[in-house]
Short mmCIF file of C-alpha atoms (C1' of nucleotides) in Angstrom, two decimals:
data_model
loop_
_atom_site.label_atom_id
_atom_site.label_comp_id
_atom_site.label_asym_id
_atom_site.label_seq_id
_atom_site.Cartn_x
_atom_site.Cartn_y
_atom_site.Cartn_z
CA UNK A 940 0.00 0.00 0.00
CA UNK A 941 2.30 2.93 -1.43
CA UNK A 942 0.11 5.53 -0.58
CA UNK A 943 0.56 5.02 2.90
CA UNK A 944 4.00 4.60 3.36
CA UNK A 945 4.47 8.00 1.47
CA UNK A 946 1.91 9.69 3.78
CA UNK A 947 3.00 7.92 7.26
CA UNK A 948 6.60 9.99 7.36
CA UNK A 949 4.99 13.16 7.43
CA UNK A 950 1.69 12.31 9.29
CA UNK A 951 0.95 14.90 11.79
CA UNK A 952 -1.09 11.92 13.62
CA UNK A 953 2.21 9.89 14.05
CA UNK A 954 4.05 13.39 15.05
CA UNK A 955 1.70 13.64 18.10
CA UNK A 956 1.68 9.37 18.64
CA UNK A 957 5.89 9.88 18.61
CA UNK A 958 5.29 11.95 21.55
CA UNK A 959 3.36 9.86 23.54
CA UNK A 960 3.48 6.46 22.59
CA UNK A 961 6.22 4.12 22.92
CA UNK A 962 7.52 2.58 19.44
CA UNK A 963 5.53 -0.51 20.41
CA UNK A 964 1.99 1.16 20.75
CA UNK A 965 2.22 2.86 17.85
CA UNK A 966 3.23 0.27 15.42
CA UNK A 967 0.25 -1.69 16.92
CA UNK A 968 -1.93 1.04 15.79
CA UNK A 969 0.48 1.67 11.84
CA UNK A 970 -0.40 -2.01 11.52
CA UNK A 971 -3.94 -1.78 12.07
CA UNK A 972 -4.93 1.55 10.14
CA UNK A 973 -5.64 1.56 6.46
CA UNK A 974 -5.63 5.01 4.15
CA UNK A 975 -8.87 5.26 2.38
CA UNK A 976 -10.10 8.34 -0.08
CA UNK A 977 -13.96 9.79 0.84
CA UNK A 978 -15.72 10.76 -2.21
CA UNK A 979 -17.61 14.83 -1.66
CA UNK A 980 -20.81 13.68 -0.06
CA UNK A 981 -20.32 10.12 1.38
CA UNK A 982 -20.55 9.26 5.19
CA UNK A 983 -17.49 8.80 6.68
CA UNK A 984 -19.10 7.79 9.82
CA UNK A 985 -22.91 7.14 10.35
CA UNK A 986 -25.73 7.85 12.74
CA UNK A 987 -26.91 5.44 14.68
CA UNK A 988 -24.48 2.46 13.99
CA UNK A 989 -22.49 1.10 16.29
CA UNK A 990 -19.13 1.77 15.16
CA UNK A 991 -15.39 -0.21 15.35
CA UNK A 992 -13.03 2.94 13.58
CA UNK A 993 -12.27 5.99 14.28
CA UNK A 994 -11.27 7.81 11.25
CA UNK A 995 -7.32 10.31 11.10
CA UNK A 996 -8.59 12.79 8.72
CA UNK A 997 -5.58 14.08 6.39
CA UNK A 998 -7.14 16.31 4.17
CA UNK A 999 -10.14 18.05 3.67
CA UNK A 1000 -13.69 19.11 4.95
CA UNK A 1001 -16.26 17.68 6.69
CA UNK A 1002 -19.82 18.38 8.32
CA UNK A 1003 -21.00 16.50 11.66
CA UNK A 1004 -25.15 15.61 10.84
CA UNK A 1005 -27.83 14.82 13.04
CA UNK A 1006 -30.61 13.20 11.62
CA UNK A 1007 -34.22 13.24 13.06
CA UNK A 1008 -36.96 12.14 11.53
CA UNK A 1009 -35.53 12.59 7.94
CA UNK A 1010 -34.83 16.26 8.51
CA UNK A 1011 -30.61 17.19 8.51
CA UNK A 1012 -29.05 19.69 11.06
CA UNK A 1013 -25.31 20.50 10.78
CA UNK A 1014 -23.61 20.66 14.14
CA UNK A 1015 -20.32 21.79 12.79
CA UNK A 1016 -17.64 21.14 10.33
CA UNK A 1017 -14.40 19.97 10.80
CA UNK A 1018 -11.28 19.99 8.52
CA UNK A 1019 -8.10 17.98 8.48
CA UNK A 1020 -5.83 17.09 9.98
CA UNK A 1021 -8.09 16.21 12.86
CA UNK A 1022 -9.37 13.17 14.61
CA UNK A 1023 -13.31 11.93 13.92
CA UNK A 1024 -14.76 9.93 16.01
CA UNK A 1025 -13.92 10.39 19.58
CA UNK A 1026 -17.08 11.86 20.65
CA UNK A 1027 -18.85 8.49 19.06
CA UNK A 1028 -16.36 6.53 20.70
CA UNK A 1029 -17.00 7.53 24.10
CA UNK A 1030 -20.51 7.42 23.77
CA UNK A 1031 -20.35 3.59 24.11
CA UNK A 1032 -19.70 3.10 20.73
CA UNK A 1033 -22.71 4.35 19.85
CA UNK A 1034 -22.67 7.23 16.68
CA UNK A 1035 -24.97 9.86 17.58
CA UNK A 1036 -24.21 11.77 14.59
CA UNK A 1037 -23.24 11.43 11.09
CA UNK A 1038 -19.45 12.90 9.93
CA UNK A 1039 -20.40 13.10 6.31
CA UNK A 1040 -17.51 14.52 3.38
CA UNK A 1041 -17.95 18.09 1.80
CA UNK A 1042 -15.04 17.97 -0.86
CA UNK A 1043 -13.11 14.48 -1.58
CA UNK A 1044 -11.34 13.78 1.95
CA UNK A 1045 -8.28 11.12 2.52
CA UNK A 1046 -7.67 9.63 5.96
CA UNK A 1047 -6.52 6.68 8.22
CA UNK A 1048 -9.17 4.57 9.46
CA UNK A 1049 -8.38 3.23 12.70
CA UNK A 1050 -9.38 0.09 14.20
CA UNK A 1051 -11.39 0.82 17.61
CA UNK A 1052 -10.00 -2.11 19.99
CA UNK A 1053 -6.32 -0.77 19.15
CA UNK A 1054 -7.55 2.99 19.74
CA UNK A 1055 -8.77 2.03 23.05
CA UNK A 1056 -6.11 -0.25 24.09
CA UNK A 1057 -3.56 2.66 23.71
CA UNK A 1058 -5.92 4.95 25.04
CA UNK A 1059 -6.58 3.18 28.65
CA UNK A 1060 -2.78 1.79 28.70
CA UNK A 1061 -1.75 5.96 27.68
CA UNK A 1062 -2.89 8.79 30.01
CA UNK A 1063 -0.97 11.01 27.86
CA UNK A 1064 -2.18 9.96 24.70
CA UNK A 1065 -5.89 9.77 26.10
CA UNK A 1066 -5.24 13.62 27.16
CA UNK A 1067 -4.09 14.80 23.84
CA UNK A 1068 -6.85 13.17 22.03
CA UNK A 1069 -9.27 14.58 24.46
CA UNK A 1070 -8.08 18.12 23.78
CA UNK A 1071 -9.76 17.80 20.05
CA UNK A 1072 -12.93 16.39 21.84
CA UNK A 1073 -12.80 19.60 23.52
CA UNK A 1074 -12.37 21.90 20.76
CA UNK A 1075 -15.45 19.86 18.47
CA UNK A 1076 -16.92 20.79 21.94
CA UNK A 1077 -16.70 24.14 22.09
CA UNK A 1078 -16.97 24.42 18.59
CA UNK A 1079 -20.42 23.14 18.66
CA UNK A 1080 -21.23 25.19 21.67
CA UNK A 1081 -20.80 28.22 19.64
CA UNK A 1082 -23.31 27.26 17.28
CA UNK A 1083 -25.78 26.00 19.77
CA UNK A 1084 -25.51 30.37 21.56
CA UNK A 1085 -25.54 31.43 18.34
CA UNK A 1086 -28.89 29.29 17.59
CA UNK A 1087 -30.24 30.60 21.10
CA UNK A 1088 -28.91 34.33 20.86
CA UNK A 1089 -29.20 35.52 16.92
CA UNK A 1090 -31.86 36.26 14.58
CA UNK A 1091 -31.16 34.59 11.49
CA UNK A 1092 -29.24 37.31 10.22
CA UNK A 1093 -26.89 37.15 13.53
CA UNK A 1094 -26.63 33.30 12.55
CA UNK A 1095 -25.36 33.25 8.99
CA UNK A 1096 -23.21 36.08 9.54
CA UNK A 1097 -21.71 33.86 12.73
CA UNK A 1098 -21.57 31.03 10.13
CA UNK A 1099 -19.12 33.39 7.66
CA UNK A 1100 -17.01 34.34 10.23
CA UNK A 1101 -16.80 30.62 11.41
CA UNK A 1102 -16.00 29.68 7.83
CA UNK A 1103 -13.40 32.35 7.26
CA UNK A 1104 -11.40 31.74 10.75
CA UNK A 1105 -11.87 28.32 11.33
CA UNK A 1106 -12.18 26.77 7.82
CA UNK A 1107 -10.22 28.66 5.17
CA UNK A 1108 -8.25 31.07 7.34
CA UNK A 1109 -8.59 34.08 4.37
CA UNK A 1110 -11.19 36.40 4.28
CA UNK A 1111 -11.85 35.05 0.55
CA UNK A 1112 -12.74 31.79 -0.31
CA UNK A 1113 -15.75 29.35 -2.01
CA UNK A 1114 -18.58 28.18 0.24
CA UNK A 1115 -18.44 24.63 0.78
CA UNK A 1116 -22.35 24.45 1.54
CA UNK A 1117 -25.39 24.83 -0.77
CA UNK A 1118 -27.66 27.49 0.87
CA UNK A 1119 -29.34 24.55 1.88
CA UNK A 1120 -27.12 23.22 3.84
CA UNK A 1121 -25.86 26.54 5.47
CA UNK A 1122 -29.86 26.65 6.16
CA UNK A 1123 -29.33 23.27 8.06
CA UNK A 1124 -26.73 25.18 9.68
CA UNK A 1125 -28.45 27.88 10.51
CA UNK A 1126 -31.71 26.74 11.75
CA UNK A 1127 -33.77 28.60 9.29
CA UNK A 1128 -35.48 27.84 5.80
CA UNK A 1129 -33.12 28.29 2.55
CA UNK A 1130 -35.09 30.89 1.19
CA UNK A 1131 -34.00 33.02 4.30
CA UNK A 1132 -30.52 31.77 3.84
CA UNK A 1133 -30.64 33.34 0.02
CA UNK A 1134 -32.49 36.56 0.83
CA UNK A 1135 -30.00 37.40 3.96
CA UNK A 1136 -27.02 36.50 1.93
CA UNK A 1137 -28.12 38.76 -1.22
CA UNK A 1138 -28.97 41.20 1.69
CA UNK A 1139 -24.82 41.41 3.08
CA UNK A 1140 -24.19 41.31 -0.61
CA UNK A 1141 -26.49 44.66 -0.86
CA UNK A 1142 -24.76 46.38 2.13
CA UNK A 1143 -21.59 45.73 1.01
CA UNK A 1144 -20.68 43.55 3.77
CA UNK A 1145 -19.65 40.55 1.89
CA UNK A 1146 -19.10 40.06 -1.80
CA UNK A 1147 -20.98 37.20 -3.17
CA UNK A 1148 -20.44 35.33 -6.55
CA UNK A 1149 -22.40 32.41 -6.63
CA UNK A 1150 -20.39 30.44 -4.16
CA UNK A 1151 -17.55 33.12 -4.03
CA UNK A 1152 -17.37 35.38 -1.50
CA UNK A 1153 -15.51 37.90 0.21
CA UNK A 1154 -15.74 38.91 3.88
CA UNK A 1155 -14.88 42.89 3.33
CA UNK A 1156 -16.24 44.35 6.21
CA UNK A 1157 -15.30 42.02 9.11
CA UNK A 1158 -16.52 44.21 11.96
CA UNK A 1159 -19.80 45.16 10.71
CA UNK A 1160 -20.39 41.18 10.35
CA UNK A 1161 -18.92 40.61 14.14
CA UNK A 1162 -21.68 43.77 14.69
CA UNK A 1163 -24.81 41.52 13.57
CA UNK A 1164 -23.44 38.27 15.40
CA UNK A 1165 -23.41 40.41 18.55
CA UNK A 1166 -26.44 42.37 17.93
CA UNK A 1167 -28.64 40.01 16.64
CA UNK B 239 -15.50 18.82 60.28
CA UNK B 240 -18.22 16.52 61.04
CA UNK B 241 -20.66 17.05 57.67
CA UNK B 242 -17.89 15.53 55.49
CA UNK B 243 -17.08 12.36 57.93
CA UNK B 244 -20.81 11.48 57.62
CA UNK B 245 -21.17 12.22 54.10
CA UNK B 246 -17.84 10.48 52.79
CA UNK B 247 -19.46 6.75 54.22
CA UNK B 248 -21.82 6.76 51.47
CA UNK B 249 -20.77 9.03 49.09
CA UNK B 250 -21.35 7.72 45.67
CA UNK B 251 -17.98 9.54 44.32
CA UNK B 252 -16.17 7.73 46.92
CA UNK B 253 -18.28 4.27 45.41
CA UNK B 254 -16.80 5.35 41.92
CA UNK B 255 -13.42 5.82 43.55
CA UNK B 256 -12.93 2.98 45.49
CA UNK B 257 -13.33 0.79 42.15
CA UNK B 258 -11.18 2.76 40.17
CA UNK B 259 -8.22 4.40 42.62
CA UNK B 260 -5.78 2.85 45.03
CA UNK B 261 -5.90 3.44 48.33
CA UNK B 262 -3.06 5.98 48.46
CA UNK B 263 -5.11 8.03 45.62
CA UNK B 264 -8.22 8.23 47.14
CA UNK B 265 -6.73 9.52 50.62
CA UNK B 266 -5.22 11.95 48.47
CA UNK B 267 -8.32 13.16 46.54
CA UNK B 268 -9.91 13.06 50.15
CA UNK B 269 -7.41 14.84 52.21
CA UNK B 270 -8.10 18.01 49.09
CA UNK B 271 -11.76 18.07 49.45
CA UNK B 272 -13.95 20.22 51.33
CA UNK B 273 -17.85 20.11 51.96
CA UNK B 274 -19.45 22.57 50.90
CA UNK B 275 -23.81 24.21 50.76
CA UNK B 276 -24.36 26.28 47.82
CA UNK B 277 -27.76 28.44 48.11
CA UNK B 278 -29.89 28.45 45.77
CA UNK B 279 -28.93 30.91 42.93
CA UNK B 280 -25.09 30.47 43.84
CA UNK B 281 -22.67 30.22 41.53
CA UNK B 282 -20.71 26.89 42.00
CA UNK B 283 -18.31 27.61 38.87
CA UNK B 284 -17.84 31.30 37.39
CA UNK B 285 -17.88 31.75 33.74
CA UNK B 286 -14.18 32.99 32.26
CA UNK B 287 -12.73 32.63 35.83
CA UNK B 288 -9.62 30.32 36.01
CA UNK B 289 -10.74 27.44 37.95
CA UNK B 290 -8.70 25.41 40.23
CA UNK B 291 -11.82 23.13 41.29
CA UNK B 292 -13.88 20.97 40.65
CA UNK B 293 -17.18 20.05 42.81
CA UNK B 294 -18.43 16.65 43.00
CA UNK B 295 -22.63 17.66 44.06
CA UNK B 296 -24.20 15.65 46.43
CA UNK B 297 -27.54 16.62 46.42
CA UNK B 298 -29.54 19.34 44.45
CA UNK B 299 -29.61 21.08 40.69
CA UNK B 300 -27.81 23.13 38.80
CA UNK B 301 -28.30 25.33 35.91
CA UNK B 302 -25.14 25.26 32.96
CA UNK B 303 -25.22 29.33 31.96
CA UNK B 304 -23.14 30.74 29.17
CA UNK B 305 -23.11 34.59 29.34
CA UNK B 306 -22.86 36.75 26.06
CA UNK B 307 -22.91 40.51 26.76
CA UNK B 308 -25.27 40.55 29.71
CA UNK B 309 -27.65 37.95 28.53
CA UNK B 310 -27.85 34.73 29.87
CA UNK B 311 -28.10 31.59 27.78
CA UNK B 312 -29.36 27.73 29.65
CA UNK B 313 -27.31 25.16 27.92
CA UNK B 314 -28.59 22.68 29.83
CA UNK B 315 -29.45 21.23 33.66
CA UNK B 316 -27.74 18.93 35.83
CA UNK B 317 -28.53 17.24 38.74
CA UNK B 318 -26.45 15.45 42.11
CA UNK B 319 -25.02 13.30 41.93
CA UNK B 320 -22.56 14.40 38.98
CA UNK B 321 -19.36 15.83 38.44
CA UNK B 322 -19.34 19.54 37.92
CA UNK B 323 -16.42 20.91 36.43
CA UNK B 324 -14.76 18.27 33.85
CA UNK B 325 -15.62 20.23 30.69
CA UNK B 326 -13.96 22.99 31.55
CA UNK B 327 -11.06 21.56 33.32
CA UNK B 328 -10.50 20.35 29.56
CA UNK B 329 -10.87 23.64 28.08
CA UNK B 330 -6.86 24.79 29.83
CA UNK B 331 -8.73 25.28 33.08
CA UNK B 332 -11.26 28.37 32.06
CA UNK B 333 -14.86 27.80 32.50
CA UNK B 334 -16.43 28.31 29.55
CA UNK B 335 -20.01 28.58 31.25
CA UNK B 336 -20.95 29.17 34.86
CA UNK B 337 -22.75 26.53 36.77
CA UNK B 338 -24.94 27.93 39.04
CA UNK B 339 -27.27 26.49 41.93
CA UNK B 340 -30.98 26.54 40.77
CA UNK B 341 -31.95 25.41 44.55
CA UNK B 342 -29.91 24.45 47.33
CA UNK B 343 -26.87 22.15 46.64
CA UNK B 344 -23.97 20.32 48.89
CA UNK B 345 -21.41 18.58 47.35
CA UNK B 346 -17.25 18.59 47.72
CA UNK B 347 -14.98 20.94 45.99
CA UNK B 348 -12.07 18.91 44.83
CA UNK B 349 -8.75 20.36 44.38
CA UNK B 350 -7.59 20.55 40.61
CA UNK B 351 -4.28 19.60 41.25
CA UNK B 352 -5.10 16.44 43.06
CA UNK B 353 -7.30 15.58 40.28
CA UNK B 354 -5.03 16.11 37.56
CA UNK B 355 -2.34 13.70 38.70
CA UNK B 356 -4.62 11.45 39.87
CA UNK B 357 -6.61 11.24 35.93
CA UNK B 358 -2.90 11.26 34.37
CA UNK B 359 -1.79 8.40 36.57
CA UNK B 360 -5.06 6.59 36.34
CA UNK B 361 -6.72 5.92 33.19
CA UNK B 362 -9.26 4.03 34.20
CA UNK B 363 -10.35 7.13 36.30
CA UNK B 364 -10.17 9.00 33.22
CA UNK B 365 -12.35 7.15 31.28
CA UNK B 366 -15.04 7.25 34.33
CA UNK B 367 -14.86 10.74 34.07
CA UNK B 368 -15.01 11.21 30.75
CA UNK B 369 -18.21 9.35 30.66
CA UNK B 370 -19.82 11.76 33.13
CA UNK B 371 -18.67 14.64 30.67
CA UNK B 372 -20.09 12.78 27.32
CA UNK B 373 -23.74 12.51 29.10
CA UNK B 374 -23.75 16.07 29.29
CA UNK B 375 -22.50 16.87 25.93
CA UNK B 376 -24.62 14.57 24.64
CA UNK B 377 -27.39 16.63 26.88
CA UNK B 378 -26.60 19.80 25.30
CA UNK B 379 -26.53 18.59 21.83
CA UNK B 380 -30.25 17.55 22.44
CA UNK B 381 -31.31 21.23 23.57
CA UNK B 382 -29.45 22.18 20.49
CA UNK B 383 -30.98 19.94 18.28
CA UNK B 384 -34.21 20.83 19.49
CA UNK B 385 -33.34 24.54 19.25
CA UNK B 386 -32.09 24.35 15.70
CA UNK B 387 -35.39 21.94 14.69
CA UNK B 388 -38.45 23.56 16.45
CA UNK B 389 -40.81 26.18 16.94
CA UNK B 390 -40.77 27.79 20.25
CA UNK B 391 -43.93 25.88 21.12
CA UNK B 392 -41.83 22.23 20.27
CA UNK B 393 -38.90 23.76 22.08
CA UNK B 394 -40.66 24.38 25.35
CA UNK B 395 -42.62 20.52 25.46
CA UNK B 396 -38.55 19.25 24.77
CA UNK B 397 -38.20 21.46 28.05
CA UNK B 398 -41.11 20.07 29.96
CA UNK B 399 -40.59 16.68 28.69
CA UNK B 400 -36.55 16.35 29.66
CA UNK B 401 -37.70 18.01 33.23
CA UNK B 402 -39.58 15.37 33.61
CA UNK B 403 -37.63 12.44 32.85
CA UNK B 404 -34.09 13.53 33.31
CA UNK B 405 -34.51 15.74 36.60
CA UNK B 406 -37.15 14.49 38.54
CA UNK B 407 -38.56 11.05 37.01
CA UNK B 408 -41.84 11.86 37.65
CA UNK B 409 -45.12 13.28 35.44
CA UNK B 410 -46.02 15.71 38.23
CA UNK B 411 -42.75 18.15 39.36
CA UNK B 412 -42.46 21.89 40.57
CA UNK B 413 -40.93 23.80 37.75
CA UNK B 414 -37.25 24.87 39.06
CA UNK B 415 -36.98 27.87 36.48
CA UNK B 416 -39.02 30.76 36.44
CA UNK B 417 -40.95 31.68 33.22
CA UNK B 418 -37.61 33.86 32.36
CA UNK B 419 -34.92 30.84 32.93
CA UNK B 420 -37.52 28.88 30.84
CA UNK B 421 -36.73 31.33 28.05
CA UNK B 422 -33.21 31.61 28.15
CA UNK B 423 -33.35 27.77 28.24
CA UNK B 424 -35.75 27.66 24.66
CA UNK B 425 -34.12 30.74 23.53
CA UNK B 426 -37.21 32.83 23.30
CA UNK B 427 -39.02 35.71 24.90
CA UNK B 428 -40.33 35.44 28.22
CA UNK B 429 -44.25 36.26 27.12
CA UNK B 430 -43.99 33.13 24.84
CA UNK B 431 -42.92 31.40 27.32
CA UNK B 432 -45.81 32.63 29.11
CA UNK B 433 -48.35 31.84 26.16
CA UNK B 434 -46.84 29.09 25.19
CA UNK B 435 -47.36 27.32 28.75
CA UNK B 436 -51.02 28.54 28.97
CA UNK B 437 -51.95 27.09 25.88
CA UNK B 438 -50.55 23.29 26.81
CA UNK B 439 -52.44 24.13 29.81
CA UNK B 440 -56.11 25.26 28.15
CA UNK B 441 -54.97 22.29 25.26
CA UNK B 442 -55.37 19.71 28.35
CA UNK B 443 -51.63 18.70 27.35
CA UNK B 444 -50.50 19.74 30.88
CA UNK B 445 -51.81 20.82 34.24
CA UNK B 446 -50.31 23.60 35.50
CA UNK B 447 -50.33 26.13 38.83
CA UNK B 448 -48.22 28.61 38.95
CA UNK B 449 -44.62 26.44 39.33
CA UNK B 450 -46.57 23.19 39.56
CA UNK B 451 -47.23 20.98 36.23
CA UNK B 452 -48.44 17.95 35.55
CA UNK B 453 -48.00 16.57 32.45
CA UNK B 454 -51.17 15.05 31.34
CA UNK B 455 -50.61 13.73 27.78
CA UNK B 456 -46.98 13.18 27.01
CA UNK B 457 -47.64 11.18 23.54
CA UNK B 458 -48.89 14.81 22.32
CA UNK B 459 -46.32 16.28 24.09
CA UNK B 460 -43.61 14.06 22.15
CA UNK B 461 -45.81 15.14 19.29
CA UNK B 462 -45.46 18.27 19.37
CA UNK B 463 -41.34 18.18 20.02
CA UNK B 464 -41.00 16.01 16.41
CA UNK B 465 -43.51 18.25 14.59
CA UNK B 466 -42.27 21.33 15.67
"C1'" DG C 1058 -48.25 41.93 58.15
"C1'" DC C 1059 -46.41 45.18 54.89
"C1'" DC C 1060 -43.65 46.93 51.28
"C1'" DA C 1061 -40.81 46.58 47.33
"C1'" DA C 1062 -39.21 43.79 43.92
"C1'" DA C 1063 -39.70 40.14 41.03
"C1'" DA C 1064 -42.55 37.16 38.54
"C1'" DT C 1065 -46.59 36.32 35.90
"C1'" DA C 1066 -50.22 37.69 32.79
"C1'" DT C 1067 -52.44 40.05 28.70
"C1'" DG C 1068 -53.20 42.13 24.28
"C1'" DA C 1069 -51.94 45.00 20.31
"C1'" DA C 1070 -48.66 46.51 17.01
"C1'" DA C 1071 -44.31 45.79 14.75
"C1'" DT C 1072 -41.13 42.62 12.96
"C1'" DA C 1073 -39.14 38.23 11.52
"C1'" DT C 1074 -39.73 33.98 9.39
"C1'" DT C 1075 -41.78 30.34 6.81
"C1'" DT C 1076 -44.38 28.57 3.18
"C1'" DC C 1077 -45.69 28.33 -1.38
"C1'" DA C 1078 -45.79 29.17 -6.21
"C1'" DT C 1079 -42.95 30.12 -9.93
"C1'" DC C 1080 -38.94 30.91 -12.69
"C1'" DC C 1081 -34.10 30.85 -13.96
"C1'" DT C 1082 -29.42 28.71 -13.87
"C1'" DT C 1083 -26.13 25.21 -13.14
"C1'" DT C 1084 -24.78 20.52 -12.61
"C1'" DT C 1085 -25.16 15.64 -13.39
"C1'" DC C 1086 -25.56 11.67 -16.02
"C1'" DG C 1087 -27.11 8.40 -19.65
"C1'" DC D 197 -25.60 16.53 -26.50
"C1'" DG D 198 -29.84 16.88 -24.12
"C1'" DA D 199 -32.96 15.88 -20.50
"C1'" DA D 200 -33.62 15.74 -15.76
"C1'" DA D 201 -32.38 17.04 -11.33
"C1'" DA D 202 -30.54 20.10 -8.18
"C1'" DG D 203 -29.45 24.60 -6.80
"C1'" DG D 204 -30.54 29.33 -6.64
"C1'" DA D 205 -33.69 33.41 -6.87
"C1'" DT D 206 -38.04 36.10 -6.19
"C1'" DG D 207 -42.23 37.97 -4.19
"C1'" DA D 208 -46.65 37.58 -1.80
"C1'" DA D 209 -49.40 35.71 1.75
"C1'" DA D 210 -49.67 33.25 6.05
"C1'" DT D 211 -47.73 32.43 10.38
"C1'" DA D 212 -44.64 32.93 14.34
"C1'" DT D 213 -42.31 35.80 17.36
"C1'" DT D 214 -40.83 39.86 19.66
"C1'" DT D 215 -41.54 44.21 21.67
"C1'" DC D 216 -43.92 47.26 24.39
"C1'" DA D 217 -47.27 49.00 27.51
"C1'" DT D 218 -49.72 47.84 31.36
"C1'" DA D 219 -51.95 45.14 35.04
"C1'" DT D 220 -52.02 41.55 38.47
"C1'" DT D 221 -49.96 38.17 41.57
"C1'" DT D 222 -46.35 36.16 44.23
"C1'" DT D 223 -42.12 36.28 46.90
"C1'" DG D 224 -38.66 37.69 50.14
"C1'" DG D 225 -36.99 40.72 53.61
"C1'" DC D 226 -37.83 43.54 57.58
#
DNA sequence: GCCAAAATATGAAATATTTCATCCTTTTCG
DNA sequence: CGAAAAGGATGAAATATTTCATATTTTGGC
């Protein structure tokens, strides 16, 4: 398997394993992972099944889904490099959300009974790979006051912002979402996702292309995510 | 100090403990506690404080509050016997949220100190705890879910209905929130919480008295939480 | 028991949001 | 390539929600 040989010298996942796992842990865990490619759009990990992997993402994006009753709500996203599947993991195995791919995604799936053997044997490692619990944590957190505290406006712009700082890191890049989905985000209908983006577009706030857009006046956006 | 003596023979923590630490451990972790009462509308942990505690509650319920410019957000309840504290001890030590008594607690503040080494040295521990924290992420993600899904009117029956079977286990319970907390809880204005209440009432979905409900018809109830 | 403050209640007007019907544009796929 | 599907856009009507003004009731402290 060429592919990951070439990637396994410069994972960043093995970086953080050299510091806290002996040699022998952590070729326990090279022999059990296996690189795999995620097509845009397919589940990575899925609601309601009991899982056996968690998943080292190397590249790309991807949204965490809850599913109820057919309708979709997006939690979050998440891009590489970053672990998936540790807050499925500790809820007994259990997935109570779907980590689904927004652009084609490459990682190491990694086999659970390994993960968790290192993890109770590795206080250290268990720490570390707790912090990125933590941070899908407070992520999510965000969105949830922003859900409770914003008018939809308040919302979407929280959702550029989020996008620009935590996603692309450049005030210009191309949405990932459909409207749709950045009305699953949101908590609102698409049509209010359209109007309110045409709206910033309007005010000069953002410049909008289709899916291109510019964040070119930063404060006035951090305004409306305050204000409402 | 007498309280704690008594206390500390059936204390539950101590129960966890004694499965999971050595001997030597746990007369650490004891030796660092302290009893403590916490009135009602205390705050146990401070939002953006640096916390060197954690409290393990004994008896009584708290309210998880997340502050944004003056107004107060419910992220969700919590009641003894739990673990307040874990979440943000991940987050480098700084509350994220205040936890704050919504009647009159006990429980026994825990140095942090003790409690790190003790979690490092002990994964088994860890994993305990970590449990404890998942149930309340998992918690919050449900008041998000609903938050991000429903109406105001769906919103409030996900309130009455997780009172009910997560706080007290019981159809019939005094409402611990005033109409206000109820609000910042569904993330909507106090007069709909108002309205909203008097209408389950006059529907015949609940019976309610000022703080006292019953709730009469919890398949509508359930109902009206997947329908909006 | 009394007072002040907080909580609860009520309705009308203003605002925000969804729903629905319709149309245009872009993407996907045989 | 061309048809079908998906995404995006638009405006009007229906609905949900907030805001505000005001009144009543309950609670806590003295």
């Amino acid at each position: 398997m060429p592919l990951k040989t070439t990637h396994c010298n410069s994972c960043l996942f093995k970086a953080i394993c050299d510091r806290t796992l002996g040699k022998e842990d952590f070729d326990d865990l090279y022999r059990s992972t296996s690189f795999q490619t995620f097509r845009k759009g397919e589940i990575i990990l899925r609601q309601h099944m009991k899982m056996s992997n968690l998943v080292f993402l190397h590249t790309g994006i991807v949204k965490f889904c809850y599913n109820n009753f057919g309708k979709d709500i997006i939690l979050t996203l998440d891009k590489a490099p970053t672990l998936l599947g540790l807050a499925n993991y500790l809820n007994n195995n259990m997935n109570f959300f779907s980590i689904i791919a927004i652009e084609d995604c490459e990682g190491c799936v990694i086999d659970e009974d390994v993960f968790k053997r290192i993890l109770t044997n590795n206080p250290a490692f268990a720490l570390k790979a707790l912090n990125s619990f933590t941070n899908m944590f407070r992520q999510s957190m965000q969105s949830f006051i922003s859900l409770s505290y914003n008018q939809v406006q308040g919302r979407i712009a929280n959702i550029l912002l989020f996008l620009s700082k935590h996603i692309y890191e450049n005030p210009v890049f191309r949405l990932p979402l459909t409207r749709k989905e950045i009305a699953q985000f949101a908590g609102c209908s698409t049509e209010n996702v359209i109007n309110t983006l045409r709206k910033f577009n309007h005010d000069g706030i953002i410049r909008l292309n289709g899916k291109e857009v510019e964040l070119t006046n930063e404060e006035e956006l951090l305004l409306i995510c305050r204000m409402g």
